[in-house]
Short mmCIF file of C-alpha atoms in Angstrom, two decimals:
data_model
loop_
_atom_site.label_atom_id
_atom_site.label_comp_id
_atom_site.label_asym_id
_atom_site.label_seq_id
_atom_site.Cartn_x
_atom_site.Cartn_y
_atom_site.Cartn_z
CA PHE A 13 -120.33 -78.23 12.47
CA ASP A 14 -123.73 -79.79 12.57
CA LEU A 15 -126.24 -79.28 15.35
CA GLN A 16 -125.29 -82.45 17.26
CA GLN A 17 -121.57 -81.55 17.40
CA CYS A 18 -122.39 -78.03 18.57
CA CYS A 19 -124.53 -79.42 21.41
CA VAL A 20 -121.69 -81.73 22.49
CA ILE A 21 -119.14 -78.89 22.47
CA THR A 22 -121.37 -76.57 24.49
CA SER A 23 -122.09 -79.28 27.08
CA VAL A 24 -118.34 -80.00 27.47
CA LEU A 25 -117.58 -76.31 27.93
CA ALA A 26 -120.36 -75.96 30.49
CA CYS A 27 -119.07 -78.95 32.46
CA SER A 28 -115.50 -77.62 32.42
CA LYS A 29 -116.64 -74.20 33.64
CA GLN A 30 -118.71 -75.76 36.42
CA LYS A 31 -115.76 -77.96 37.43
CA ASN A 32 -113.44 -74.97 37.56
CA LYS A 33 -115.92 -73.13 39.77
CA VAL A 34 -116.16 -76.07 42.14
CA LEU A 35 -112.37 -76.40 42.31
CA HIS A 36 -112.04 -72.67 42.87
CA ARG A 37 -114.49 -72.90 45.77
CA ILE A 38 -112.92 -75.97 47.36
CA SER A 39 -109.23 -75.24 46.89
CA PRO A 40 -108.92 -72.40 49.45
CA ALA A 41 -110.69 -74.40 52.16
CA ALA A 42 -108.70 -77.52 51.29
CA GLY A 43 -105.46 -75.56 51.57
CA ILE A 44 -106.45 -74.20 54.95
CA MET A 45 -107.46 -77.62 56.26
CA SER A 46 -104.26 -79.29 55.04
CA ASN A 47 -101.93 -76.55 56.32
CA SER A 48 -103.61 -75.92 59.67
CA HIS A 49 -101.49 -78.52 61.48
CA LEU A 50 -98.29 -76.75 60.36
CA PHE A 51 -98.97 -73.87 62.74
CA LEU A 52 -99.38 -76.12 65.80
CA LYS A 53 -96.41 -76.48 68.11
CA SER A 54 -95.14 -80.01 68.67
CA ALA A 55 -94.42 -81.22 72.20
CA PHE A 56 -94.14 -84.30 74.37
CA PRO A 57 -96.69 -85.17 77.08
CA ARG A 58 -95.31 -84.22 80.46
CA ALA A 59 -96.64 -83.21 83.87
CA PRO A 60 -95.94 -79.63 85.01
CA LEU A 61 -93.18 -79.53 87.65
CA ALA A 62 -93.23 -83.35 87.90
CA ASN A 63 -96.70 -83.24 89.40
CA GLY A 64 -97.70 -86.62 90.82
CA VAL A 65 -94.18 -87.83 91.66
CA GLY A 66 -94.79 -86.74 95.24
CA ARG A 67 -98.06 -85.24 96.39
CA TYR A 68 -100.52 -84.53 93.61
CA VAL A 69 -101.62 -80.91 93.28
CA CYS A 70 -104.75 -80.13 91.26
CA GLN A 71 -103.79 -77.67 88.52
CA LEU A 72 -107.29 -76.19 88.29
CA GLN A 73 -107.61 -73.31 90.75
CA ARG A 74 -110.63 -71.31 89.62
CA ILE A 75 -113.66 -72.07 87.47
CA THR A 76 -116.34 -69.54 86.48
CA LEU A 77 -119.78 -70.69 85.35
CA LYS A 78 -121.64 -68.10 83.27
CA TYR A 79 -125.28 -68.59 82.32
CA CYS A 80 -128.61 -66.89 81.68
CA LYS A 81 -131.51 -67.30 84.08
CA ASN A 82 -134.17 -67.33 81.37
CA HIS A 83 -132.62 -68.36 78.05
CA GLY A 84 -133.24 -71.90 76.83
CA SER A 85 -129.64 -72.54 75.82
CA SER A 86 -128.62 -72.32 79.51
CA LYS A 87 -131.06 -75.00 80.70
CA GLY A 88 -128.35 -77.63 81.14
CA MET A 89 -126.16 -75.18 83.06
CA ARG A 90 -129.02 -74.28 85.40
CA GLU A 91 -129.71 -77.97 86.08
CA PHE A 92 -126.02 -78.51 86.83
CA LEU A 93 -125.99 -75.60 89.26
CA GLU A 94 -129.09 -76.87 91.06
CA ASN A 95 -128.07 -80.52 91.36
CA ASP A 96 -124.30 -81.02 91.00
CA LEU A 97 -122.50 -77.81 91.95
CA VAL A 98 -122.60 -78.36 95.73
CA ASP A 99 -121.26 -81.91 95.41
CA PHE A 100 -118.45 -80.71 93.13
CA SER A 101 -117.46 -77.97 95.59
CA ARG A 102 -117.39 -80.41 98.51
CA ALA A 103 -115.34 -82.95 96.59
CA ASN A 104 -112.84 -80.30 95.41
CA PRO A 105 -112.24 -77.79 98.21
CA GLY A 106 -109.09 -76.49 96.49
CA VAL A 107 -111.03 -75.21 93.46
CA VAL A 108 -112.74 -71.82 93.72
CA VAL A 109 -116.11 -71.76 91.94
CA TYR A 110 -117.74 -68.55 90.72
CA VAL A 111 -121.29 -68.35 89.36
CA LYS A 112 -121.97 -65.37 87.12
CA PRO A 113 -125.49 -64.87 85.69
CA ARG A 114 -125.72 -62.87 82.46
CA ARG A 115 -128.87 -61.83 80.64
CA HIS A 116 -129.44 -63.16 77.12
CA ARG A 117 -125.93 -64.62 76.83
CA THR A 118 -124.91 -68.19 76.12
CA ALA A 119 -123.59 -70.48 78.85
CA VAL A 120 -119.80 -70.52 79.14
CA MET A 121 -117.24 -72.15 81.46
CA SER A 122 -113.94 -70.40 82.15
CA ALA A 123 -111.15 -72.36 83.87
CA GLU A 124 -107.93 -70.86 85.27
CA TYR A 125 -104.86 -72.94 86.11
CA LEU A 126 -101.75 -72.60 88.26
CA ASP A 127 -99.46 -71.69 85.37
CA GLY A 128 -101.71 -68.79 84.37
CA ASP A 129 -103.38 -70.56 81.47
CA ARG A 130 -107.09 -70.01 80.90
CA GLN A 131 -109.51 -72.10 78.88
CA TRP A 132 -113.10 -71.51 77.81
CA VAL A 133 -115.79 -74.05 76.96
CA ASN A 134 -119.00 -73.05 75.18
CA CYS A 135 -121.88 -74.80 76.95
CA GLY A 136 -124.74 -73.45 74.87
CA ASN A 137 -127.53 -76.02 74.43
CA SER A 138 -125.50 -78.56 76.42
CA THR A 139 -127.19 -81.06 78.70
CA ARG A 140 -126.50 -81.51 82.38
CA ASP A 141 -124.44 -84.67 81.80
CA GLU A 142 -122.34 -82.99 79.12
CA ILE A 143 -121.57 -80.05 81.40
CA ARG A 144 -120.64 -82.41 84.23
CA LYS A 145 -118.23 -84.24 81.93
CA TRP A 146 -116.68 -80.98 80.73
CA VAL A 147 -116.16 -79.85 84.32
CA GLU A 148 -114.41 -83.14 85.05
CA VAL A 149 -112.20 -82.68 81.98
CA LEU A 150 -111.20 -79.19 83.08
CA ARG A 151 -110.49 -80.45 86.59
CA THR A 152 -108.29 -83.39 85.63
CA GLN A 153 -106.34 -82.01 82.69
CA ALA A 154 -102.98 -80.29 83.03
CA THR A 155 -101.82 -77.34 80.99
CA GLY A 156 -98.31 -76.55 79.88
CA PRO A 157 -96.21 -77.02 76.74
CA ALA A 158 -98.31 -79.99 75.63
CA GLY A 159 -101.60 -78.13 76.04
CA GLY A 160 -103.10 -77.45 72.62
CA ALA A 161 -100.00 -78.81 70.86
CA ARG A 162 -99.42 -81.64 68.44
CA LEU A 163 -98.02 -84.59 70.39
CA ARG A 164 -94.91 -86.14 68.86
CA LYS A 165 -95.32 -89.38 70.81
CA LEU A 166 -97.68 -90.71 73.44
CA TRP A 167 -94.80 -91.18 75.95
CA HIS A 168 -91.77 -89.20 77.09
CA THR A 169 -88.78 -89.73 79.37
CA ASP A 170 -86.26 -87.19 80.63
CA VAL A 171 -83.48 -89.83 80.82
CA PRO A 172 -83.54 -92.04 77.70
CA SER A 173 -82.22 -95.59 78.01
CA VAL A 174 -78.61 -96.14 76.92
CA GLN A 175 -78.97 -99.86 76.14
CA GLY A 176 -82.19 -99.38 74.20
CA PRO A 177 -85.64 -100.85 74.76
CA TRP A 178 -86.02 -104.14 76.60
CA THR A 179 -86.28 -107.35 74.58
CA PRO A 180 -86.54 -111.00 75.66
CA PHE A 181 -82.81 -111.39 74.84
CA THR A 182 -81.59 -108.38 76.86
CA HIS A 183 -80.28 -110.27 79.92
CA GLN A 184 -79.68 -113.66 78.30
CA HIS A 185 -76.34 -115.48 78.06
CA PRO A 186 -74.36 -114.76 74.85
CA SER A 187 -74.46 -118.47 73.98
CA THR A 188 -78.06 -118.02 72.86
CA ASN A 189 -76.76 -116.06 69.84
CA VAL A 190 -75.26 -119.20 68.28
CA ALA A 191 -77.79 -121.74 69.61
CA GLN A 192 -79.80 -123.89 67.24
CA PHE A 193 -83.54 -123.57 67.66
CA PRO A 194 -85.71 -125.34 68.61
CA SER A 195 -83.56 -126.17 71.63
CA GLU A 196 -84.74 -128.51 74.38
CA GLU A 197 -82.52 -126.89 77.00
CA LEU A 198 -83.54 -123.31 76.21
CA GLY A 199 -87.15 -124.30 75.73
CA ARG A 200 -87.65 -125.35 79.33
CA VAL A 201 -89.87 -123.28 81.55
CA GLN A 202 -87.74 -121.11 83.83
CA GLY A 203 -88.62 -120.47 87.44
CA GLN A 204 -90.85 -123.53 87.74
CA PRO A 205 -90.41 -125.53 91.00
CA GLN A 206 -89.15 -129.10 90.80
CA THR A 207 -91.63 -131.92 90.76
CA ALA A 208 -91.52 -134.84 93.19
CA THR A 209 -90.22 -137.14 90.44
CA GLU A 210 -87.30 -134.82 89.68
CA VAL A 211 -86.41 -134.58 93.39
CA LEU A 212 -86.39 -138.39 93.72
CA LEU A 213 -84.20 -138.74 90.62
CA GLU A 214 -81.68 -136.26 92.03
CA MET A 215 -81.61 -138.15 95.36
CA PHE A 216 -81.09 -141.44 93.52
CA LYS A 217 -78.19 -140.00 91.49
CA ALA A 218 -76.62 -138.58 94.66
CA GLN A 219 -76.86 -142.01 96.35
CA GLN A 220 -75.23 -143.65 93.34
CA LEU A 221 -72.35 -141.19 93.48
CA GLU A 222 -71.88 -141.78 97.20
CA GLY A 223 -71.95 -145.54 96.68
CA GLY A 224 -69.37 -145.28 93.89
CA ASN A 225 -67.06 -143.17 96.06
CA LYS A 226 -67.29 -145.63 98.97
CA SER A 227 -66.52 -148.61 96.76
CA GLY A 228 -63.52 -146.79 95.29
CA LYS A 229 -62.15 -146.04 98.79
CA THR A 230 -62.49 -149.67 99.93
CA GLU A 231 -60.69 -150.97 96.84
CA GLY A 232 -57.86 -148.48 97.35
CA SER A 233 -57.43 -149.41 101.03
CA SER A 234 -57.32 -153.13 100.25
#
């Protein structure tokens, strides 16, 4: 081999080795990312114990706000405690609020629900508005089988329909199956009140029928 061919072969080998290294680095992470959803349970969205059918009961029962009095990452939590905590407690008397200061620890929210579930939210370096939104999320969400699970569908019913989903032809007369479209009779607007012209035409036709019946009776009597 001459010098030029040797340089080409060495460059190809170097590129293949570098490519194998990159693939070796990426493949484990790619496998984890692609297979992570396989370990999630699948469920349908549903309210615990049919909550909301009668009187709504807030599922959040206790929330604990942990923060540091001096650390900079807890600035947003301290602002929330100073400005918004009292209003939140007044608006939600059924939720018990605990404030727990901790030295040199990041800000954390811990929420406990009626079914015994507990969720944590890391509030380090979060602003006051972000913390207020997270508190609202913890207050309004409901835990249960669908919490932290992969949703199969965005709706669920305990009693599925026997006749299937509704369509515009569900309650129509069977004659529409063999009708020729476009049809003037089927194309009329349904449920529209009669106009004055249509009312007068019906009265005129009724008078004609009455006149025809009277003339027939007189001819028969004569």
